[in-house]
Coordinates of N, CA, C and O in Angstrom, one line a residue:
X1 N 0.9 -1.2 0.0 CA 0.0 0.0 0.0 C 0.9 1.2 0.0 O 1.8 1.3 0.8
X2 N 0.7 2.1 -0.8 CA 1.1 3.1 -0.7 C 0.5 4.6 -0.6 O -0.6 4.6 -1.1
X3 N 1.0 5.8 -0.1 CA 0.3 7.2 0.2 C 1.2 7.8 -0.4 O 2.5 7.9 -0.3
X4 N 0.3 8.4 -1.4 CA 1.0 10.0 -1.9 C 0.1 11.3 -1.3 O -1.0 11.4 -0.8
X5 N 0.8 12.1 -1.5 CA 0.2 13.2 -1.2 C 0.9 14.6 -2.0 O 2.1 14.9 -2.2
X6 N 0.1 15.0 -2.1 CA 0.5 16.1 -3.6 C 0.7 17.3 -3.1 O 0.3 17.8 -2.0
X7 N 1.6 18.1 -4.3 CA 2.3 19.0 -3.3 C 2.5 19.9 -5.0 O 2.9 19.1 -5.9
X8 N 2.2 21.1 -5.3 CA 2.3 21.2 -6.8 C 3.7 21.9 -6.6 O 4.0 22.6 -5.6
X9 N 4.7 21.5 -8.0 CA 5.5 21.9 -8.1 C 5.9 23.0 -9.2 O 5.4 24.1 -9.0
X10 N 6.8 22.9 -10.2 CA 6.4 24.7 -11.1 C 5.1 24.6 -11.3 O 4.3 23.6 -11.1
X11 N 4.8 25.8 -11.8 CA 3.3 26.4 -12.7 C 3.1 25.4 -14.1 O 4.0 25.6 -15.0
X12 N 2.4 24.7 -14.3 CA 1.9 24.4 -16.3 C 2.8 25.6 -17.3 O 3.5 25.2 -18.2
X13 N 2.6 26.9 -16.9 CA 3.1 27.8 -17.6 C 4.5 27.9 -17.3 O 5.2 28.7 -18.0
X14 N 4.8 27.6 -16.8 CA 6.5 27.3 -16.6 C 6.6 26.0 -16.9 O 7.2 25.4 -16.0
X15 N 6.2 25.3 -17.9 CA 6.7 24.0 -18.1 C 6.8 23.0 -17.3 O 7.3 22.0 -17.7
X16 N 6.3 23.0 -16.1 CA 6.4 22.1 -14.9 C 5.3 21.2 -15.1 O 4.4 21.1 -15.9
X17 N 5.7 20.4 -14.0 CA 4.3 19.3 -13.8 C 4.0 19.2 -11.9 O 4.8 19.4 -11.0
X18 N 2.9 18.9 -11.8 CA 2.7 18.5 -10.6 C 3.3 17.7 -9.5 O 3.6 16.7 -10.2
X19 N 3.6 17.2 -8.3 CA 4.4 16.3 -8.0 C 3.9 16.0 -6.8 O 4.0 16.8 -5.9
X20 N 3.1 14.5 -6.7 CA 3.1 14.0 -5.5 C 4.8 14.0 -4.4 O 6.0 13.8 -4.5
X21 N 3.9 14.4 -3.7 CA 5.4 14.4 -2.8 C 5.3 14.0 -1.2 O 4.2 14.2 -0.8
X22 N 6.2 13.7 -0.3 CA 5.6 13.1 1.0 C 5.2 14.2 1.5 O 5.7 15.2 1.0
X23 N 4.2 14.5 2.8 CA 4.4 15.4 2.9 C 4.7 15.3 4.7 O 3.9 14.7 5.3
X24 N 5.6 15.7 5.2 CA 5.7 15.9 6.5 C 5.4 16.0 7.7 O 5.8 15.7 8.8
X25 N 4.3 16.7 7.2 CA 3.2 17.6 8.4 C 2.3 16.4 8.6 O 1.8 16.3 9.7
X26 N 1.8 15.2 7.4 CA 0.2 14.5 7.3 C 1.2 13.4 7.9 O 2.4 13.2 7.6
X27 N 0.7 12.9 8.7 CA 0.8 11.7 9.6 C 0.2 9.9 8.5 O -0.9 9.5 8.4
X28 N 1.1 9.3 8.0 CA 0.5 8.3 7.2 C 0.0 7.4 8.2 O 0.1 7.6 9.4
X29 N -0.7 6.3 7.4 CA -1.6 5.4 8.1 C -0.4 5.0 8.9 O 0.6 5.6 8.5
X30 N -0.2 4.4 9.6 CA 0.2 3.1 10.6 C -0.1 1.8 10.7 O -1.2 1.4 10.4
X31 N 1.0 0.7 11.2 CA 0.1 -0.9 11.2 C -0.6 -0.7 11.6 O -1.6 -1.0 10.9
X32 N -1.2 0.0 13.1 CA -2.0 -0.8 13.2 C -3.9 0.0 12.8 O -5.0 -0.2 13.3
X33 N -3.4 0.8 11.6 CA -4.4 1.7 11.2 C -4.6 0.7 9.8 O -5.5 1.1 9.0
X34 N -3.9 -0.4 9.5 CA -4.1 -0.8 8.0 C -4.2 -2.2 8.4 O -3.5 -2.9 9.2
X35 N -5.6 -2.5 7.4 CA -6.4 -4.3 8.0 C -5.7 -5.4 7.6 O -6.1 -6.6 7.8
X36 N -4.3 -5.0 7.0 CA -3.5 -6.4 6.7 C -2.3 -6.0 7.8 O -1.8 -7.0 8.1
X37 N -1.8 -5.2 8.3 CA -0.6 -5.0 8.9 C 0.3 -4.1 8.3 O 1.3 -3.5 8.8
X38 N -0.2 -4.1 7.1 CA 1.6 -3.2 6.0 C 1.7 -2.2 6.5 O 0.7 -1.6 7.1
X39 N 2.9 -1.6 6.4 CA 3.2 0.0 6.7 C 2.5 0.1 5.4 O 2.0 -0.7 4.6
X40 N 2.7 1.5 5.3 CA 2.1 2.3 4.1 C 3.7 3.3 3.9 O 4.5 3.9 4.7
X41 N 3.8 3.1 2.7 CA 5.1 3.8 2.1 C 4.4 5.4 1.4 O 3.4 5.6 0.7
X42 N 5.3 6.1 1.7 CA 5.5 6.8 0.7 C 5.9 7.4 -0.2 O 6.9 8.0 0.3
X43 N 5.9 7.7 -1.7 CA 6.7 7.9 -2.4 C 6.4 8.9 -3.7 O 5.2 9.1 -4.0
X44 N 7.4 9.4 -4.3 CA 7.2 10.7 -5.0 C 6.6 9.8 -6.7 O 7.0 8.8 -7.3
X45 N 5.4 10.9 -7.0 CA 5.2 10.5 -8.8 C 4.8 11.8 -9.0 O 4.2 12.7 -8.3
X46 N 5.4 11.8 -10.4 CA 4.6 13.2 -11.2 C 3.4 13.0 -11.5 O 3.1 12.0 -12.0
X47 N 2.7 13.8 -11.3 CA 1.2 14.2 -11.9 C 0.9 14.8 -12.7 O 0.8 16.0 -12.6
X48 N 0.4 14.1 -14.2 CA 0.5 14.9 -15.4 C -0.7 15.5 -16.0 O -0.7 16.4 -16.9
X49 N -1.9 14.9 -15.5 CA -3.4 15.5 -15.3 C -4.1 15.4 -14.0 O -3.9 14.6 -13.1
X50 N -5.0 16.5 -14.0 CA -5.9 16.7 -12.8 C -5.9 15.4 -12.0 O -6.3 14.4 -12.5
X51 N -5.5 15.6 -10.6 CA -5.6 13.8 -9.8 C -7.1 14.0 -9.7 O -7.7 15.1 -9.9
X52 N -7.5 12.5 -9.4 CA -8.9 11.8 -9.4 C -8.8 11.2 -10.5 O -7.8 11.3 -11.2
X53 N -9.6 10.7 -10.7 CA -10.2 9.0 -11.5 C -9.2 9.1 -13.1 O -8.9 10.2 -13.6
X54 N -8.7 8.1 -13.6 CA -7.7 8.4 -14.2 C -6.5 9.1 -14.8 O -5.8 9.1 -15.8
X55 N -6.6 9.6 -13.2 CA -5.3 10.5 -13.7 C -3.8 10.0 -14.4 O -3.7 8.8 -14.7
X56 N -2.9 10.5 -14.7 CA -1.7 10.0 -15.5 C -0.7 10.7 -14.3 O -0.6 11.8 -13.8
X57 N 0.2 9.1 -14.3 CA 1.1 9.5 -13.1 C 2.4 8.6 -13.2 O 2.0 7.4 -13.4
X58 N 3.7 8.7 -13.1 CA 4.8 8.3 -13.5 C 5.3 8.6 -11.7 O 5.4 9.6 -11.0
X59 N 5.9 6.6 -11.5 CA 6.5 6.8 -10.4 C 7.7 7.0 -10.3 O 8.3 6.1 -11.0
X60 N 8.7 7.8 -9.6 CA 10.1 7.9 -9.6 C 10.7 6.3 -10.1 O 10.3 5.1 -9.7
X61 N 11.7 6.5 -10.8 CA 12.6 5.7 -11.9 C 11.7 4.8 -12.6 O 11.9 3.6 -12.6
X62 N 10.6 5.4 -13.2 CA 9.6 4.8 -14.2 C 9.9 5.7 -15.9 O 9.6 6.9 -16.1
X63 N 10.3 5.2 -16.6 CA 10.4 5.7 -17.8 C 8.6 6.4 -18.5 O 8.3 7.5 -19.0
X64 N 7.9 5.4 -18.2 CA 7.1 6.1 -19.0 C 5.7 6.3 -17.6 O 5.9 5.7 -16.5
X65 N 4.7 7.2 -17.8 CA 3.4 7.1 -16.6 C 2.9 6.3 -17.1 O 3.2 5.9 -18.2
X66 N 1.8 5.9 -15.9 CA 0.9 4.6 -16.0 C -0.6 6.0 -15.9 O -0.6 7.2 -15.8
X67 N -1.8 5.0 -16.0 CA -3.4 5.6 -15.1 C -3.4 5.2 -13.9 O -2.7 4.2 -13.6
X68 N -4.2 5.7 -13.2 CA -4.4 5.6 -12.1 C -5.7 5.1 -12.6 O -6.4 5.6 -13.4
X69 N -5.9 4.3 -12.0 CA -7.8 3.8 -12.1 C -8.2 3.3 -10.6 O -7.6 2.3 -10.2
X70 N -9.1 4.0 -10.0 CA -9.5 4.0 -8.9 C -10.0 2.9 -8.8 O -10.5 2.5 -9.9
X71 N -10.3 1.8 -7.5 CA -10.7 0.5 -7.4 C -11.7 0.4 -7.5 O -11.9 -0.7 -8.1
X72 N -13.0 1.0 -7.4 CA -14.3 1.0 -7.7 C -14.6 1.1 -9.3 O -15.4 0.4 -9.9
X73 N -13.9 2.2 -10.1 CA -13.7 2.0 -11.4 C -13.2 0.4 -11.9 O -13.8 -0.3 -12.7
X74 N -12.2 0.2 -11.3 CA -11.6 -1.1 -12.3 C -12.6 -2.4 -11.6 O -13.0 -3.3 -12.3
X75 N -12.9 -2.3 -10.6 CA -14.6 -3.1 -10.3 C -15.1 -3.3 -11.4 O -15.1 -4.4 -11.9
X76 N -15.7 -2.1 -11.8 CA -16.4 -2.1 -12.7 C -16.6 -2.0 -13.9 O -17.6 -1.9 -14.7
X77 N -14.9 -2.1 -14.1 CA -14.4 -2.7 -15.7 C -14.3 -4.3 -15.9 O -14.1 -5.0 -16.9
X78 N -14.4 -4.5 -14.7 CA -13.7 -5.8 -14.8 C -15.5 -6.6 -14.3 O -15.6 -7.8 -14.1
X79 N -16.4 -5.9 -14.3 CA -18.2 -6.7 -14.3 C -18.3 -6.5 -15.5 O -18.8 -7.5 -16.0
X80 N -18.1 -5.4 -16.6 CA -18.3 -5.2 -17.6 C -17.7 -6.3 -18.7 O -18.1 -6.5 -19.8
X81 N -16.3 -6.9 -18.0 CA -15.7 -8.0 -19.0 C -16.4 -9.5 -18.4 O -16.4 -10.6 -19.0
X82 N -16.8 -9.4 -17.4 CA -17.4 -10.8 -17.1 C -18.9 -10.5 -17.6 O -19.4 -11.6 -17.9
X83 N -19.8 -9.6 -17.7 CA -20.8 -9.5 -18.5 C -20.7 -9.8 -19.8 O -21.7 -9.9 -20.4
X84 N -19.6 -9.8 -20.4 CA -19.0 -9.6 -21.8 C -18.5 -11.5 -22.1 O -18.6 -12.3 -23.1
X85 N -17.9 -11.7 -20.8 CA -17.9 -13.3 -21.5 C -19.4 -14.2 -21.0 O -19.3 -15.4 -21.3
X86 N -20.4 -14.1 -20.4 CA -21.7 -14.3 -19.9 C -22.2 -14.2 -21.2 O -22.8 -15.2 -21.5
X87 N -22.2 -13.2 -22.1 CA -23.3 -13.2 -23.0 C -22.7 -13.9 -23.8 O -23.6 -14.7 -24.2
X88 N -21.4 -14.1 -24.4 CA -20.5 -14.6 -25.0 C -20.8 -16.4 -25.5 O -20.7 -17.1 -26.5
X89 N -21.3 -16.6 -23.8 CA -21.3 -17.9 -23.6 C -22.3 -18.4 -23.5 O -22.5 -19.6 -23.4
X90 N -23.5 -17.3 -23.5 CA -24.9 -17.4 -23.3 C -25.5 -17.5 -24.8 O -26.6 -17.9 -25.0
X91 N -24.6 -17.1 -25.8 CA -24.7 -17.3 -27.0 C -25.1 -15.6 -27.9 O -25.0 -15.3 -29.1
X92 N -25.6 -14.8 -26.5 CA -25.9 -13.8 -27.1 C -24.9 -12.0 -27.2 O -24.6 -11.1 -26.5
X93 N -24.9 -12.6 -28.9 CA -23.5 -12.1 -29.3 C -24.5 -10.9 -29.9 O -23.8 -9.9 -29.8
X94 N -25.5 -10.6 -30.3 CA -25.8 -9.0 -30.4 C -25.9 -7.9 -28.6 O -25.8 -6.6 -28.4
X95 N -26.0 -8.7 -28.0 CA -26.0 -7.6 -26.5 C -24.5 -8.2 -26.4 O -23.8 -7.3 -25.9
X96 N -23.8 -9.0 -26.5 CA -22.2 -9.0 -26.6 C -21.7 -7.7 -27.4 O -20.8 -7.0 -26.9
X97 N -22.2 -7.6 -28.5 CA -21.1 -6.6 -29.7 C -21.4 -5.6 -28.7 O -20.5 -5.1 -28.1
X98 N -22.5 -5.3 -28.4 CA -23.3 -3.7 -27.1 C -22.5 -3.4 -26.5 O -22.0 -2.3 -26.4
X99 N -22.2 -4.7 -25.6 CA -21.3 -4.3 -24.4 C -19.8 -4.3 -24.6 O -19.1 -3.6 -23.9
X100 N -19.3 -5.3 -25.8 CA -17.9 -4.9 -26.3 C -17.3 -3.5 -26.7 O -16.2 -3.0 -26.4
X101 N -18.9 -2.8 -27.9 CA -18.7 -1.5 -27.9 C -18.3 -0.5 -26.7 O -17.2 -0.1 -26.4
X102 N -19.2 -0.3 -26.3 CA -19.1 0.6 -24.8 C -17.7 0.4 -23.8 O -17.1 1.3 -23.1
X103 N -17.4 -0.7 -23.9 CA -16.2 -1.3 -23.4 C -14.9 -0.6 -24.2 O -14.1 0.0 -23.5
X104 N -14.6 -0.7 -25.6 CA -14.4 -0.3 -26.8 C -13.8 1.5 -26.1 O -12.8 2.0 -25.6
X105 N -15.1 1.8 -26.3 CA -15.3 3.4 -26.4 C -14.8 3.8 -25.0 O -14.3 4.9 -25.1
X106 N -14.8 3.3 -23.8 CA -14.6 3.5 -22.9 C -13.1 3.8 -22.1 O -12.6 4.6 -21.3
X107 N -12.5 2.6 -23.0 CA -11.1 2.2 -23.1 C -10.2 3.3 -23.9 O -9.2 3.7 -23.5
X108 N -11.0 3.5 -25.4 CA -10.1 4.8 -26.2 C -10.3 5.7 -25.4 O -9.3 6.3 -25.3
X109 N -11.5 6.3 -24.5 CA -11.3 7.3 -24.2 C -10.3 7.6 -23.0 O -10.0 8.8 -22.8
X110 N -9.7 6.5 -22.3 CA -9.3 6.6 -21.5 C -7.6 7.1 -21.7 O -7.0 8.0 -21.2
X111 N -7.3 5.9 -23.1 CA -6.1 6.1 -23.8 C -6.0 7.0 -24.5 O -4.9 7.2 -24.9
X112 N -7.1 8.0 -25.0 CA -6.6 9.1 -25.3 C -6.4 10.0 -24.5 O -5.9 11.0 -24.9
X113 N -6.9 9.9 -22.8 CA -6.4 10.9 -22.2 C -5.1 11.0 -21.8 O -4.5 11.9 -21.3
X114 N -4.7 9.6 -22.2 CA -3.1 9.2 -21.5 C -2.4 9.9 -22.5 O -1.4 10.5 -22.2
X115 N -3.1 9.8 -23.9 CA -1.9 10.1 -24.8 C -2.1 11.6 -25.1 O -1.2 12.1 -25.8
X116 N -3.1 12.4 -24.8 CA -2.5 13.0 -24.5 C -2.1 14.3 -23.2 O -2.1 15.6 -23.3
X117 N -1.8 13.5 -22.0 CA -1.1 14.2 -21.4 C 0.2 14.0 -22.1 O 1.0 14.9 -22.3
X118 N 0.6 12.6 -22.5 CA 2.2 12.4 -22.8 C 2.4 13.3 -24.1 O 3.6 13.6 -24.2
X119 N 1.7 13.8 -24.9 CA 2.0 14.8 -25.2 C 1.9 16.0 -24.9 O 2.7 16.7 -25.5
X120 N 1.3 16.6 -24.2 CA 1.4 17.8 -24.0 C 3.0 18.3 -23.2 O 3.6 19.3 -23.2
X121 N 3.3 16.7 -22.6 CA 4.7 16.7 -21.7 C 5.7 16.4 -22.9 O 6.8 16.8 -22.5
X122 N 5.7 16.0 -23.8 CA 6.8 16.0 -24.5 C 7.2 14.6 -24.4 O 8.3 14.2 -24.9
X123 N 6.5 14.1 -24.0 CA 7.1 12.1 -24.1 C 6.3 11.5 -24.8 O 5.1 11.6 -25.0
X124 N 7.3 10.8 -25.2 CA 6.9 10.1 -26.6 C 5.7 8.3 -26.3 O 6.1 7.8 -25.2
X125 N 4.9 7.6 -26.6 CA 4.4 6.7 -26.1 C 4.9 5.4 -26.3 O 5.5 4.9 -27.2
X126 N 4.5 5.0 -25.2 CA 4.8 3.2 -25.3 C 4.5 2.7 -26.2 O 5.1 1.6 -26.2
X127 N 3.8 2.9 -27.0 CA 2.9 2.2 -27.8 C 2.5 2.6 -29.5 O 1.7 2.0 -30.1

């Protein structure tokens, strides 16, 4: 488990980016505040779009950012692919293509937001 906590660093207009960073003052969880036992670490990532639900964030000595997909989100990406093999298997492949679509569309939209914060930052894509 880990805690970031955000701390902005230059302005957008200065070329900068945002930067999770520890922060000193916030007290992180504790064992015995966390239901498996782990410490909680903290550690610095840039933040290359607005944090919350998808955000684009690159953790120190990571080449390229990842998304951030909040756990209730990927829940519910991941009911959307088991609905998707149910109909699949259920034989019903016109409410399959429905839900592939949406799925589909859901997905580009997400990867286009990735691509482009990495461009607006000047990095080039994985992909």
């Amino acid at each position: 488990m880990r805690l970031f906590t955000c701390v902005q660093g230059r302005s957008a207009d200065q070329g900068g980016t945002s930067r999770f960073r520890p922060d000193p003052s916030r007290t992180a969880l504790n064992e015995t505040e966390t239901k498996t036992g782990d410490p909680v670490e903290q550690v610095e990532a840039e933040l290359f779009t607005d944090g919350g639900n998808d955000a684009v964030v690159r953790l120190a000595g990571r080449k390229f950012p990842g998304v951030l997909i909040q756990g209730d989100t990927l829940s519910s990406l991941r009911a959307d692919v088991a609905e998707l093999v149910e109909l699949c298997s259920a034989g019903d492949l016109e409410e399959a293509r429905h839900v592939a679509s949406l799925l589909q569309v859901d997905l580009e939209s997400r990867l286009q937001l990735y691509a482009d914060a990495l461009d607006a930052h000047g990095i080039s894509r994985p992909f």
